[in-house]
PDB file of N, H, CA, C and O in Angstrom:
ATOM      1  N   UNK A   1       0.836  -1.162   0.000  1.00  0.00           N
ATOM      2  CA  UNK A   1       0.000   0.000   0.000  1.00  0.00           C
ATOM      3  C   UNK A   1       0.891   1.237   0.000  1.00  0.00           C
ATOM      4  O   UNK A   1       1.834   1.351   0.783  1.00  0.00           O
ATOM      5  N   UNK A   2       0.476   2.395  -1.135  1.00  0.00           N
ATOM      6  H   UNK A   2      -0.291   2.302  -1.771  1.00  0.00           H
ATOM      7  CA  UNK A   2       1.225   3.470  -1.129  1.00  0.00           C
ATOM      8  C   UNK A   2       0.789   4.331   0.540  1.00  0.00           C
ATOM      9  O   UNK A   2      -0.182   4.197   1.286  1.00  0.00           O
ATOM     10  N   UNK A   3       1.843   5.081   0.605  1.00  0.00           N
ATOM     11  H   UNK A   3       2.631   5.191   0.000  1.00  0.00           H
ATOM     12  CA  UNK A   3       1.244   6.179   1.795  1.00  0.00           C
ATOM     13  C   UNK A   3       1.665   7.463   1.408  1.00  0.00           C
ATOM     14  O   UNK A   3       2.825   7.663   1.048  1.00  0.00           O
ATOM     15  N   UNK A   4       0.779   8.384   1.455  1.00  0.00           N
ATOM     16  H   UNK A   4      -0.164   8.221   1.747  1.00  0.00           H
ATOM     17  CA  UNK A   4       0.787  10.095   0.742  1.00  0.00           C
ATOM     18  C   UNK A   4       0.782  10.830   1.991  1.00  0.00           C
ATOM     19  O   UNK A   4       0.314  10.225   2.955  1.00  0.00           O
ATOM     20  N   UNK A   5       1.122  11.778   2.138  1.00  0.00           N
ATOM     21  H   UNK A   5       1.502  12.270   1.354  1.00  0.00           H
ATOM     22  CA  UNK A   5       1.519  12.538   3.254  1.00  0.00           C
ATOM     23  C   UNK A   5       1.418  14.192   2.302  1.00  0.00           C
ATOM     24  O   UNK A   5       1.897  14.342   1.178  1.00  0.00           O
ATOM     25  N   UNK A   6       0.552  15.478   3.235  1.00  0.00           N
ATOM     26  H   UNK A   6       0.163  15.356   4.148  1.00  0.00           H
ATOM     27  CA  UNK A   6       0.545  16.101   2.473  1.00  0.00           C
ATOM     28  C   UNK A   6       0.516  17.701   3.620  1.00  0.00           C
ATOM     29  O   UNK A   6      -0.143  17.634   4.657  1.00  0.00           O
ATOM     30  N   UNK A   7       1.126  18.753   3.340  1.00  0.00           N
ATOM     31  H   UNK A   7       1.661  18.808   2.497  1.00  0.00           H
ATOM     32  CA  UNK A   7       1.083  19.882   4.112  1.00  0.00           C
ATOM     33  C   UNK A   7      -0.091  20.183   5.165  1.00  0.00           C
ATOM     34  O   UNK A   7      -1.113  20.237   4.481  1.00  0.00           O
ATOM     35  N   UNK A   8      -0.345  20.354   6.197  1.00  0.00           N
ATOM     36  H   UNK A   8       0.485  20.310   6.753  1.00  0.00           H
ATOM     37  CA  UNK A   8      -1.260  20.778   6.416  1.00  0.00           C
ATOM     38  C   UNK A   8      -2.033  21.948   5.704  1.00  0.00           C
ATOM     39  O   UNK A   8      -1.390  22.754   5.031  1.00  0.00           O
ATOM     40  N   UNK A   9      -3.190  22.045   5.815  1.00  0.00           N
ATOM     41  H   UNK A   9      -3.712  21.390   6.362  1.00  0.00           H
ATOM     42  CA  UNK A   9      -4.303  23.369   5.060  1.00  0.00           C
ATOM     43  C   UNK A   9      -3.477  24.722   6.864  1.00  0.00           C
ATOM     44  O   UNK A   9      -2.699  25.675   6.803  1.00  0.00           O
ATOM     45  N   UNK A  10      -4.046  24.200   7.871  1.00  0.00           N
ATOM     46  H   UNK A  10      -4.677  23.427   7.920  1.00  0.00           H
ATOM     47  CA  UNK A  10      -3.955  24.865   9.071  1.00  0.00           C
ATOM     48  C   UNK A  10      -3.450  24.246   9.776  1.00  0.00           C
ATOM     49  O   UNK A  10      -3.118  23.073   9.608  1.00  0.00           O
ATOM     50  N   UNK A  11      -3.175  25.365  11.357  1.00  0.00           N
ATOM     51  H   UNK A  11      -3.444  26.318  11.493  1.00  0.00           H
ATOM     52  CA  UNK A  11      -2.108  24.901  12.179  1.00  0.00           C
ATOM     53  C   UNK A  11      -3.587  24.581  13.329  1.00  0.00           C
ATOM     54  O   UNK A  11      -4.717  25.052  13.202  1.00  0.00           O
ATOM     55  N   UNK A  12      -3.279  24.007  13.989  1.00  0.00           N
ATOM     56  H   UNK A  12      -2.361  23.624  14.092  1.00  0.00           H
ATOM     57  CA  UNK A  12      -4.492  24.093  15.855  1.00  0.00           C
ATOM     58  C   UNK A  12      -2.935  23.937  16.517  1.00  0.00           C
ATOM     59  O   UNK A  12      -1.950  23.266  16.212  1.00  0.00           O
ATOM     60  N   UNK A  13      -3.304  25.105  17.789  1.00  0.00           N
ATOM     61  H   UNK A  13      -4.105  25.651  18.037  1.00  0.00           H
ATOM     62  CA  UNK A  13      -2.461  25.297  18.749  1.00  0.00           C
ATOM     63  C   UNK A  13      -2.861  24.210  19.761  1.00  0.00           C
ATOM     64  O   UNK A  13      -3.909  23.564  19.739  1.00  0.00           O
ATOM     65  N   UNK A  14      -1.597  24.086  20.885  1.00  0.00           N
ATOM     66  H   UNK A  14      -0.746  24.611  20.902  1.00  0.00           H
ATOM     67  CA  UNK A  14      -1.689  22.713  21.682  1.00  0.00           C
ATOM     68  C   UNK A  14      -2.881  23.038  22.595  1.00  0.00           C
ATOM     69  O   UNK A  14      -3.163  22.145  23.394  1.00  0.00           O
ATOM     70  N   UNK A  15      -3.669  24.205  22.627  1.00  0.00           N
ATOM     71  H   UNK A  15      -3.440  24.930  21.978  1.00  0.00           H
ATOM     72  CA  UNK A  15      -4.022  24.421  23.821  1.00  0.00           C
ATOM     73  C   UNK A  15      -6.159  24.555  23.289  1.00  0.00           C
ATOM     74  O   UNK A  15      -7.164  24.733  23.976  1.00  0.00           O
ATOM     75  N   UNK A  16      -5.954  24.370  21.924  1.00  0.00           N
ATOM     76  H   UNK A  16      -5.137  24.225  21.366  1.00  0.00           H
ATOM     77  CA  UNK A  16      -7.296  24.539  21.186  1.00  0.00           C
ATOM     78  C   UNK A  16      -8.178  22.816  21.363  1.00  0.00           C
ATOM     79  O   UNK A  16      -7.579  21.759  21.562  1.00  0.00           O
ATOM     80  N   UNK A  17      -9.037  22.906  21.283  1.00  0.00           N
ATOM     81  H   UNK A  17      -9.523  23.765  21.121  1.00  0.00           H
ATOM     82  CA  UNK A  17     -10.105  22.057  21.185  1.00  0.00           C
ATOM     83  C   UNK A  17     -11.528  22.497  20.868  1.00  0.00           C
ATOM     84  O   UNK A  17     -12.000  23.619  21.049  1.00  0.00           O
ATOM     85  N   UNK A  18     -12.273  21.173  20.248  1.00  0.00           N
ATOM     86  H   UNK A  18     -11.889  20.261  20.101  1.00  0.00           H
ATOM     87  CA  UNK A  18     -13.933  21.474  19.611  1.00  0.00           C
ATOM     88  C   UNK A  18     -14.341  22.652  19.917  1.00  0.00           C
ATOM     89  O   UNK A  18     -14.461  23.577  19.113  1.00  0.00           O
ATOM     90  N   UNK A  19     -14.536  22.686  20.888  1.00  0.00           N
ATOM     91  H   UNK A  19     -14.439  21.935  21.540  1.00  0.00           H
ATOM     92  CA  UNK A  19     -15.222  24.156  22.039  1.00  0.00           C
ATOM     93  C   UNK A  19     -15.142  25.512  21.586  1.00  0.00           C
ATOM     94  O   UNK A  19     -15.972  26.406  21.418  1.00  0.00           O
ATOM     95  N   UNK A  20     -13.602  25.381  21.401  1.00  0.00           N
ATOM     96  H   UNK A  20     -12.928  24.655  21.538  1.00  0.00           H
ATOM     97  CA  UNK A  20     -13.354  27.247  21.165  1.00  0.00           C
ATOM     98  C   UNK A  20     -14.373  27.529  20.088  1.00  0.00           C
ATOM     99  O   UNK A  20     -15.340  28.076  20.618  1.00  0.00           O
ATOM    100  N   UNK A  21     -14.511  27.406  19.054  1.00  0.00           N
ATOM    101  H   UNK A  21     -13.725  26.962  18.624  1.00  0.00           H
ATOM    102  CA  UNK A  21     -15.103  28.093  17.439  1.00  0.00           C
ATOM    103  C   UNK A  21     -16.815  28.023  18.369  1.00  0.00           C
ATOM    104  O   UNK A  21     -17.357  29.127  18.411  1.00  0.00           O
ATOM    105  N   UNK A  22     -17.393  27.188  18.866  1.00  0.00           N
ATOM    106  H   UNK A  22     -16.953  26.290  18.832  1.00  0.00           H
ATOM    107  CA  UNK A  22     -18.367  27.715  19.332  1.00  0.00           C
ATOM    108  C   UNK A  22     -18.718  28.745  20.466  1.00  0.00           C
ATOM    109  O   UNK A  22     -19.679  29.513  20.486  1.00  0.00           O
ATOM    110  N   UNK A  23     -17.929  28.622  21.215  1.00  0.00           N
ATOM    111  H   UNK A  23     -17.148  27.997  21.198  1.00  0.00           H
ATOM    112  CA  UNK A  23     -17.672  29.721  22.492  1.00  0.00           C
ATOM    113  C   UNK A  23     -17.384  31.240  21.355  1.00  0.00           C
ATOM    114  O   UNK A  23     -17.799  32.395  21.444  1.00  0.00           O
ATOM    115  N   UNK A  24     -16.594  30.632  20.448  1.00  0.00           N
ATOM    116  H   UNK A  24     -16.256  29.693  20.375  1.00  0.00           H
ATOM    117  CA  UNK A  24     -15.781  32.398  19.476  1.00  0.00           C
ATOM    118  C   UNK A  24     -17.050  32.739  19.071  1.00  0.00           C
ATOM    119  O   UNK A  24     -17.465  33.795  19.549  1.00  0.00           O
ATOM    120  N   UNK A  25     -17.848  32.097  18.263  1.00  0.00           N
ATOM    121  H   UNK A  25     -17.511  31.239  17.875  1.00  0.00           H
ATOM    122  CA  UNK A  25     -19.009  32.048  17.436  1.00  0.00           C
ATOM    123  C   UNK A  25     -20.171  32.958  18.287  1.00  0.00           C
ATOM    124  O   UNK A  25     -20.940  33.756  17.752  1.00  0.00           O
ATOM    125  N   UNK A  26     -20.124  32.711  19.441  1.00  0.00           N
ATOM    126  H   UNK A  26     -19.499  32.063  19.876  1.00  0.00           H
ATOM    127  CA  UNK A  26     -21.927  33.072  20.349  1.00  0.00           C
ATOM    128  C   UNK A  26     -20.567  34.667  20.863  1.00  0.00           C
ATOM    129  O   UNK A  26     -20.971  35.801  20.609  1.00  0.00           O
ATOM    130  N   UNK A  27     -19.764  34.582  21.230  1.00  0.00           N
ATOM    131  H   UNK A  27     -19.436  33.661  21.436  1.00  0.00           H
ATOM    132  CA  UNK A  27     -19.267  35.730  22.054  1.00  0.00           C
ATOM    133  C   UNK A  27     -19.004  36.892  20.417  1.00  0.00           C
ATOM    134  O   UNK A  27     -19.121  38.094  20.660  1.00  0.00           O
ATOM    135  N   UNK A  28     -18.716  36.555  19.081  1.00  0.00           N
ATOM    136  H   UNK A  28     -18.621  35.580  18.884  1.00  0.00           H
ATOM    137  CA  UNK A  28     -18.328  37.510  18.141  1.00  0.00           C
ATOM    138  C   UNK A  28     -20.040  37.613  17.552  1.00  0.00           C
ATOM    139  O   UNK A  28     -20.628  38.690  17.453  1.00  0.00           O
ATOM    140  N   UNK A  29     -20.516  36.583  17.282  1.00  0.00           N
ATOM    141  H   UNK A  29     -20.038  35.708  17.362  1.00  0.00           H
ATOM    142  CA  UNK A  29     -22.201  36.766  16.768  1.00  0.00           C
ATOM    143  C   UNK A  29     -23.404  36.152  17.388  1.00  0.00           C
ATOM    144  O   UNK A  29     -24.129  35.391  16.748  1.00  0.00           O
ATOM    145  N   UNK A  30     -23.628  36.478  18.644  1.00  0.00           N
ATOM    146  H   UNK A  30     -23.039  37.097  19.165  1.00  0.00           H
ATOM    147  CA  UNK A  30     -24.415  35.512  19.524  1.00  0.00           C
ATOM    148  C   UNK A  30     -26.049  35.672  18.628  1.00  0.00           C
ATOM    149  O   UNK A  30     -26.994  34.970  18.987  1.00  0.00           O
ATOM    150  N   UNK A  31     -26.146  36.366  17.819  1.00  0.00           N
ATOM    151  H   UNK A  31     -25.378  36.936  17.528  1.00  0.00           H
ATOM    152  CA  UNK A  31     -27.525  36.273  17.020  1.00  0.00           C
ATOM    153  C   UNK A  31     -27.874  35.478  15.590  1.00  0.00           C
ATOM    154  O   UNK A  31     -28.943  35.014  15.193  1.00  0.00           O
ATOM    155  N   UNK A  32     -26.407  35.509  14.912  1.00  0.00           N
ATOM    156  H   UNK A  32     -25.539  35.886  15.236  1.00  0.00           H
ATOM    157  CA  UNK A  32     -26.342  34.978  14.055  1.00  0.00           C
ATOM    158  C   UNK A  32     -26.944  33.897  13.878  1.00  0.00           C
ATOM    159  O   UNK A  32     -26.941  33.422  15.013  1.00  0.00           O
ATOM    160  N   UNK A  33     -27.651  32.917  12.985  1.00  0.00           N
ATOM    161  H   UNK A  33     -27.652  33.303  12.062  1.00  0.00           H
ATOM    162  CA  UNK A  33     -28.446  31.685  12.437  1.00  0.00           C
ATOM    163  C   UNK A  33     -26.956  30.923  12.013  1.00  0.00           C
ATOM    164  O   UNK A  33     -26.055  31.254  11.242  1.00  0.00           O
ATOM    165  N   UNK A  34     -27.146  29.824  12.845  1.00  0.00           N
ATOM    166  H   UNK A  34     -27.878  29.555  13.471  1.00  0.00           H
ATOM    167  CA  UNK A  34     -25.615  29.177  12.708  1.00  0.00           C
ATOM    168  C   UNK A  34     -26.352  27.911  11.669  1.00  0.00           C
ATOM    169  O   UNK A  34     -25.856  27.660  10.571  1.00  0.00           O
ATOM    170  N   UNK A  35     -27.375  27.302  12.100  1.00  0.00           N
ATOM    171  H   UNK A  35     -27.778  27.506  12.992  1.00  0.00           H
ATOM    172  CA  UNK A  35     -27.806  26.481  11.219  1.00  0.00           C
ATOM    173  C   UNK A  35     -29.454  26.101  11.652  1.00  0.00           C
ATOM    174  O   UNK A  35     -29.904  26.577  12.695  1.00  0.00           O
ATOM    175  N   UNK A  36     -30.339  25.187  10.750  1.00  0.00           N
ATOM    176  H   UNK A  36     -29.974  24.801   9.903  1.00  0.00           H
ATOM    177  CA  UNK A  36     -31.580  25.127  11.121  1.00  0.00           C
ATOM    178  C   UNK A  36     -31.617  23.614  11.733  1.00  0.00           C
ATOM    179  O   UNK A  36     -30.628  22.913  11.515  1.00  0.00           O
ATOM    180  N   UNK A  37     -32.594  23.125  12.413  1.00  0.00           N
ATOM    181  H   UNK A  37     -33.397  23.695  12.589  1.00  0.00           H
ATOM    182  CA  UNK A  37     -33.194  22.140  13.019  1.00  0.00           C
ATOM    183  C   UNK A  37     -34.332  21.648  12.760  1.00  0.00           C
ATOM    184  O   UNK A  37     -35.360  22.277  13.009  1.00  0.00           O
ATOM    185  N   UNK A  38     -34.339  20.229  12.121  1.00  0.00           N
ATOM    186  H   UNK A  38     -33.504  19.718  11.919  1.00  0.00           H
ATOM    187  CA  UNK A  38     -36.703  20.338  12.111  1.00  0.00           C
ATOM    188  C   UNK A  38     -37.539  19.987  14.113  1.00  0.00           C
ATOM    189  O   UNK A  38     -37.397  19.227  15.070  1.00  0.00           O
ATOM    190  N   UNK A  39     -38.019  20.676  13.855  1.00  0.00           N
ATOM    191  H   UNK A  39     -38.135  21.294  13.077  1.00  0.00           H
ATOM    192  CA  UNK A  39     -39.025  20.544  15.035  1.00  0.00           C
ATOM    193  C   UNK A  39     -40.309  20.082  14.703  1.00  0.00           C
ATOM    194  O   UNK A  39     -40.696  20.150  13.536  1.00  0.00           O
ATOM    195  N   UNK A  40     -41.026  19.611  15.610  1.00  0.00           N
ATOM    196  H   UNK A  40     -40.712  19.555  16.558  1.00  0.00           H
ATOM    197  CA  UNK A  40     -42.339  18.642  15.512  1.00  0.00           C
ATOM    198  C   UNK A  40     -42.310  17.408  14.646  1.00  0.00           C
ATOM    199  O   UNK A  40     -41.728  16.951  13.662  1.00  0.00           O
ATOM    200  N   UNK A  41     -42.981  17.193  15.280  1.00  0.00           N
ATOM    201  H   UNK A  41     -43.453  17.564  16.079  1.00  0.00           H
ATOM    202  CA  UNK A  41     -43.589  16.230  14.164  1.00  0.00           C
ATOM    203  C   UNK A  41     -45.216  16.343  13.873  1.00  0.00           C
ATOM    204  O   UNK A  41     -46.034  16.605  14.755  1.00  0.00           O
ATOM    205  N   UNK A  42     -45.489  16.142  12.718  1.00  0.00           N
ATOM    206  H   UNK A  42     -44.825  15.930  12.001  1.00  0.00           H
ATOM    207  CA  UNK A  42     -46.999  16.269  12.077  1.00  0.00           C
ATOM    208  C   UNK A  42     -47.609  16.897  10.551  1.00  0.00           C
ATOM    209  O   UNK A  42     -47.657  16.400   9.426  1.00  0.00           O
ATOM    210  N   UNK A  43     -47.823  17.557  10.825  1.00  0.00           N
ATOM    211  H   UNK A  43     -47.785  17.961  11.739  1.00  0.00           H
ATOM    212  CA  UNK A  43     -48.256  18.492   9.196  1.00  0.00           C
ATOM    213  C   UNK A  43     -47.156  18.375   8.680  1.00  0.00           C
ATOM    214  O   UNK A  43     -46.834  19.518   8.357  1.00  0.00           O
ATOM    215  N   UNK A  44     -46.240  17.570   8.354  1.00  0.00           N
ATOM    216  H   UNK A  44     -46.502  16.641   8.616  1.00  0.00           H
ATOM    217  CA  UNK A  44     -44.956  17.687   7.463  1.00  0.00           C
ATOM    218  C   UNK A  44     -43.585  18.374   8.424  1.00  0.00           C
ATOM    219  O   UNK A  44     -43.901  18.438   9.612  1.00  0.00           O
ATOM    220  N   UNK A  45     -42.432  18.789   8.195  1.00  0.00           N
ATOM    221  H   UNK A  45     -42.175  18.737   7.230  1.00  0.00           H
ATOM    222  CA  UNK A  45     -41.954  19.416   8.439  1.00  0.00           C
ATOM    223  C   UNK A  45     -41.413  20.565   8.957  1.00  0.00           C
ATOM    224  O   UNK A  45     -41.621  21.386   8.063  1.00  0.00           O
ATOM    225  N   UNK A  46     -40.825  21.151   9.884  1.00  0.00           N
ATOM    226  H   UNK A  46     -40.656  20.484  10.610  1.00  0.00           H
ATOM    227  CA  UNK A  46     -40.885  22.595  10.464  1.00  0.00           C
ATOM    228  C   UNK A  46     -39.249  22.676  10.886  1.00  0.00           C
ATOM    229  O   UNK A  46     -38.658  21.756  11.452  1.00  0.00           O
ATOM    230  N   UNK A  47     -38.774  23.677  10.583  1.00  0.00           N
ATOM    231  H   UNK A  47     -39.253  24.424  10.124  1.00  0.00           H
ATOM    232  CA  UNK A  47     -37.523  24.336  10.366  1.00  0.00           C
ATOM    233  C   UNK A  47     -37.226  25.254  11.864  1.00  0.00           C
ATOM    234  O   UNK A  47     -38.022  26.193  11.833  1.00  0.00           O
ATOM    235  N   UNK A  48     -36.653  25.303  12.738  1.00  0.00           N
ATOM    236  H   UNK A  48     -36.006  24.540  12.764  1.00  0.00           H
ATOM    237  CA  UNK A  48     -36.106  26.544  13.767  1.00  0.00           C
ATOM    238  C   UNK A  48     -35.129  27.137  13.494  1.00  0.00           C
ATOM    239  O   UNK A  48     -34.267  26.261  13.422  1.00  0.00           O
ATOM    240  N   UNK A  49     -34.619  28.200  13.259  1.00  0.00           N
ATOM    241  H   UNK A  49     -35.319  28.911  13.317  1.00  0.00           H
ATOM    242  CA  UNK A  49     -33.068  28.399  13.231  1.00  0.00           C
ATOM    243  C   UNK A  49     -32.509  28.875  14.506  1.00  0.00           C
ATOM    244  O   UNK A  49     -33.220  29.579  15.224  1.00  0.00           O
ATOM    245  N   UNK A  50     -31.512  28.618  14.806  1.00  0.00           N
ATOM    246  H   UNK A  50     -30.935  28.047  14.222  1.00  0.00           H
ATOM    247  CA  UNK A  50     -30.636  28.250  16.063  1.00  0.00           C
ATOM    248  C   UNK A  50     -29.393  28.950  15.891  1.00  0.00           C
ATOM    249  O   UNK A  50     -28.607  28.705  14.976  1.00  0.00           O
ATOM    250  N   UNK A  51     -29.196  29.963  16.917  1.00  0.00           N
ATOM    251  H   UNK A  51     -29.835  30.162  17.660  1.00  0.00           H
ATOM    252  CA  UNK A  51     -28.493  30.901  16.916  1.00  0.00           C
ATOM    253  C   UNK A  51     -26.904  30.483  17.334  1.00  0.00           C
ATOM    254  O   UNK A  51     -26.636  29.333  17.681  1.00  0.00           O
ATOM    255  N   UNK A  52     -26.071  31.357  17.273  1.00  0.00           N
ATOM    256  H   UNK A  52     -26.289  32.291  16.990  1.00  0.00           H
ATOM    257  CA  UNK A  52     -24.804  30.721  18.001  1.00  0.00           C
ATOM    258  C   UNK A  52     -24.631  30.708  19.182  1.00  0.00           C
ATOM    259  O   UNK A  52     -24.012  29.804  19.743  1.00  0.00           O
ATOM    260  N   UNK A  53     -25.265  31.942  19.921  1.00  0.00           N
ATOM    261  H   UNK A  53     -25.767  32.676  19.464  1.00  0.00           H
ATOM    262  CA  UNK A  53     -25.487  31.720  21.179  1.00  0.00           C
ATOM    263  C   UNK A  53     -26.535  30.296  22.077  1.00  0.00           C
ATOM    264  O   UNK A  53     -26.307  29.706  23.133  1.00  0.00           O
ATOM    265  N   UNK A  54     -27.528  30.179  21.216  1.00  0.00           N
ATOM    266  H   UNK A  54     -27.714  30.658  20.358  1.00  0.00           H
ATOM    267  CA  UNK A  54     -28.379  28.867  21.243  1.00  0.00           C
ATOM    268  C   UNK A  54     -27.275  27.689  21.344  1.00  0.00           C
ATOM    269  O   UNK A  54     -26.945  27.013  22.319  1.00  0.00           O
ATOM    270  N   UNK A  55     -26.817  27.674  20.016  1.00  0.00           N
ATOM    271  H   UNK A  55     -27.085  28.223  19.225  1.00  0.00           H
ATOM    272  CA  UNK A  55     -25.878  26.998  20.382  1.00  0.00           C
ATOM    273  C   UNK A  55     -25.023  26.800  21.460  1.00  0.00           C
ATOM    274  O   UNK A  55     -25.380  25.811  22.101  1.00  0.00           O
ATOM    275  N   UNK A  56     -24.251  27.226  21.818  1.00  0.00           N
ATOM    276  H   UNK A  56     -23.961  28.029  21.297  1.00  0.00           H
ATOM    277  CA  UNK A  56     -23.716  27.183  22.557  1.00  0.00           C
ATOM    278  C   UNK A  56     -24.066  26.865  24.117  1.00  0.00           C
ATOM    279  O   UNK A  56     -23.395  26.251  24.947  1.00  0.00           O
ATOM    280  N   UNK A  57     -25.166  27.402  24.221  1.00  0.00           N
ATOM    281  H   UNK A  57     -25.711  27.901  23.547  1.00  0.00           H
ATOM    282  CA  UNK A  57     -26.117  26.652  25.644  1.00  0.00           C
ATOM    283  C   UNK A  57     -26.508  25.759  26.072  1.00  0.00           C
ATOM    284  O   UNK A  57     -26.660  25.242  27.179  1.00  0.00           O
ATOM    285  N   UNK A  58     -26.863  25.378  24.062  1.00  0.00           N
ATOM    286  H   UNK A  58     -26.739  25.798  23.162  1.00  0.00           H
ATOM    287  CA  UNK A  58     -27.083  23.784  23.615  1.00  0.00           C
ATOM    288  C   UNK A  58     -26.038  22.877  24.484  1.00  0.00           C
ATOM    289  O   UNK A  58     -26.221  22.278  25.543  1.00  0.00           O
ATOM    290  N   UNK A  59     -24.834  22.993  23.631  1.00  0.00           N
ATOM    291  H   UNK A  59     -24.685  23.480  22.770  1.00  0.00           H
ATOM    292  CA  UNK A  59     -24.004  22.062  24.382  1.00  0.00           C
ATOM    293  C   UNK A  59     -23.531  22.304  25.647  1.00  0.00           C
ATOM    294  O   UNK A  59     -23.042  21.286  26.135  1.00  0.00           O
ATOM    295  N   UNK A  60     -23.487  23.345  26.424  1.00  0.00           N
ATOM    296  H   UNK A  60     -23.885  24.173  26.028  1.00  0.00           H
ATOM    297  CA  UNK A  60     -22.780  23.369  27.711  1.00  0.00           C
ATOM    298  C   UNK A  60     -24.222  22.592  28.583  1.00  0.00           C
ATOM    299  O   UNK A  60     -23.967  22.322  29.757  1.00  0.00           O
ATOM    300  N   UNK A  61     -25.716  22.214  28.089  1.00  0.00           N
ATOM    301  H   UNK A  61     -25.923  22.433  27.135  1.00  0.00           H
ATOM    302  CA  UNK A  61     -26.697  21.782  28.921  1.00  0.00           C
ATOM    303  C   UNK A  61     -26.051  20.497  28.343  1.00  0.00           C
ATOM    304  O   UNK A  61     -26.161  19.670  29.249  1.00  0.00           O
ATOM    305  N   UNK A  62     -25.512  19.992  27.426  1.00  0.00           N
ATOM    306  H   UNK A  62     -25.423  20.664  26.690  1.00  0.00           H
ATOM    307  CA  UNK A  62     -25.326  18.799  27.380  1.00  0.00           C
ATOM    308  C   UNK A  62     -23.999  17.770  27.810  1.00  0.00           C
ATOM    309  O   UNK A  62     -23.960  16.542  27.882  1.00  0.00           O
ATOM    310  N   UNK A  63     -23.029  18.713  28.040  1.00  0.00           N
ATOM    311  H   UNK A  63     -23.061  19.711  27.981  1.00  0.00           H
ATOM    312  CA  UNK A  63     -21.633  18.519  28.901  1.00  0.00           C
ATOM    313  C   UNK A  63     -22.115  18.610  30.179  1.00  0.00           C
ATOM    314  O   UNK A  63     -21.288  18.091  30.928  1.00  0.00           O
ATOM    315  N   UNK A  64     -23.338  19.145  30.959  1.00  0.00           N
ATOM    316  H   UNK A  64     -24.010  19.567  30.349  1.00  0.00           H
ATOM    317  CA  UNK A  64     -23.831  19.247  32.317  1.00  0.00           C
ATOM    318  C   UNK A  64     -24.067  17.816  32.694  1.00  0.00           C
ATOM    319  O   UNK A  64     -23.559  17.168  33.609  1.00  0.00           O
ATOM    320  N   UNK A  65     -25.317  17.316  31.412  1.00  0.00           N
ATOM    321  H   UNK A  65     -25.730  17.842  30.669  1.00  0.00           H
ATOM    322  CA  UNK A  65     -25.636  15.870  31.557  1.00  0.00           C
ATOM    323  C   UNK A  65     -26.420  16.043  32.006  1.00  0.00           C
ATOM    324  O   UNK A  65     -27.132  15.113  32.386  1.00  0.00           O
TER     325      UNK A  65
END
């Protein structure tokens, strides 16, 4: 088997992880529509959009447990 090895695109510092870009995200655009979600179920389909700050609440309720 060949093996290819190729520059990185970017660097991550030793001290970065998942977290930061969402913590950066809600603290630089806490209103912004980061992406949508379907909600309900019934008459078809339904869309929320979910902010970065949403986000971000999102997961710190889910690192709580």
């Amino acid at each position: 088997m060949r093996e290819f090895s190729v520059p990185p695109i970017v660097t991550v510092g030793d001290s970065a992880n998942l977290t930061d870009p969402v913590w950066d995200n809600a603290e630089v655009a806490p209103d912004t529509v980061q992406f949508v979600r379907p909600t309900g179920a019934g008459d078809g389909p339904a869309w929320t959009d979910v902010t970065c700050l949403q986000f971000r609440d999102d997961v710190a309720a889910v690192a709580r447990g």
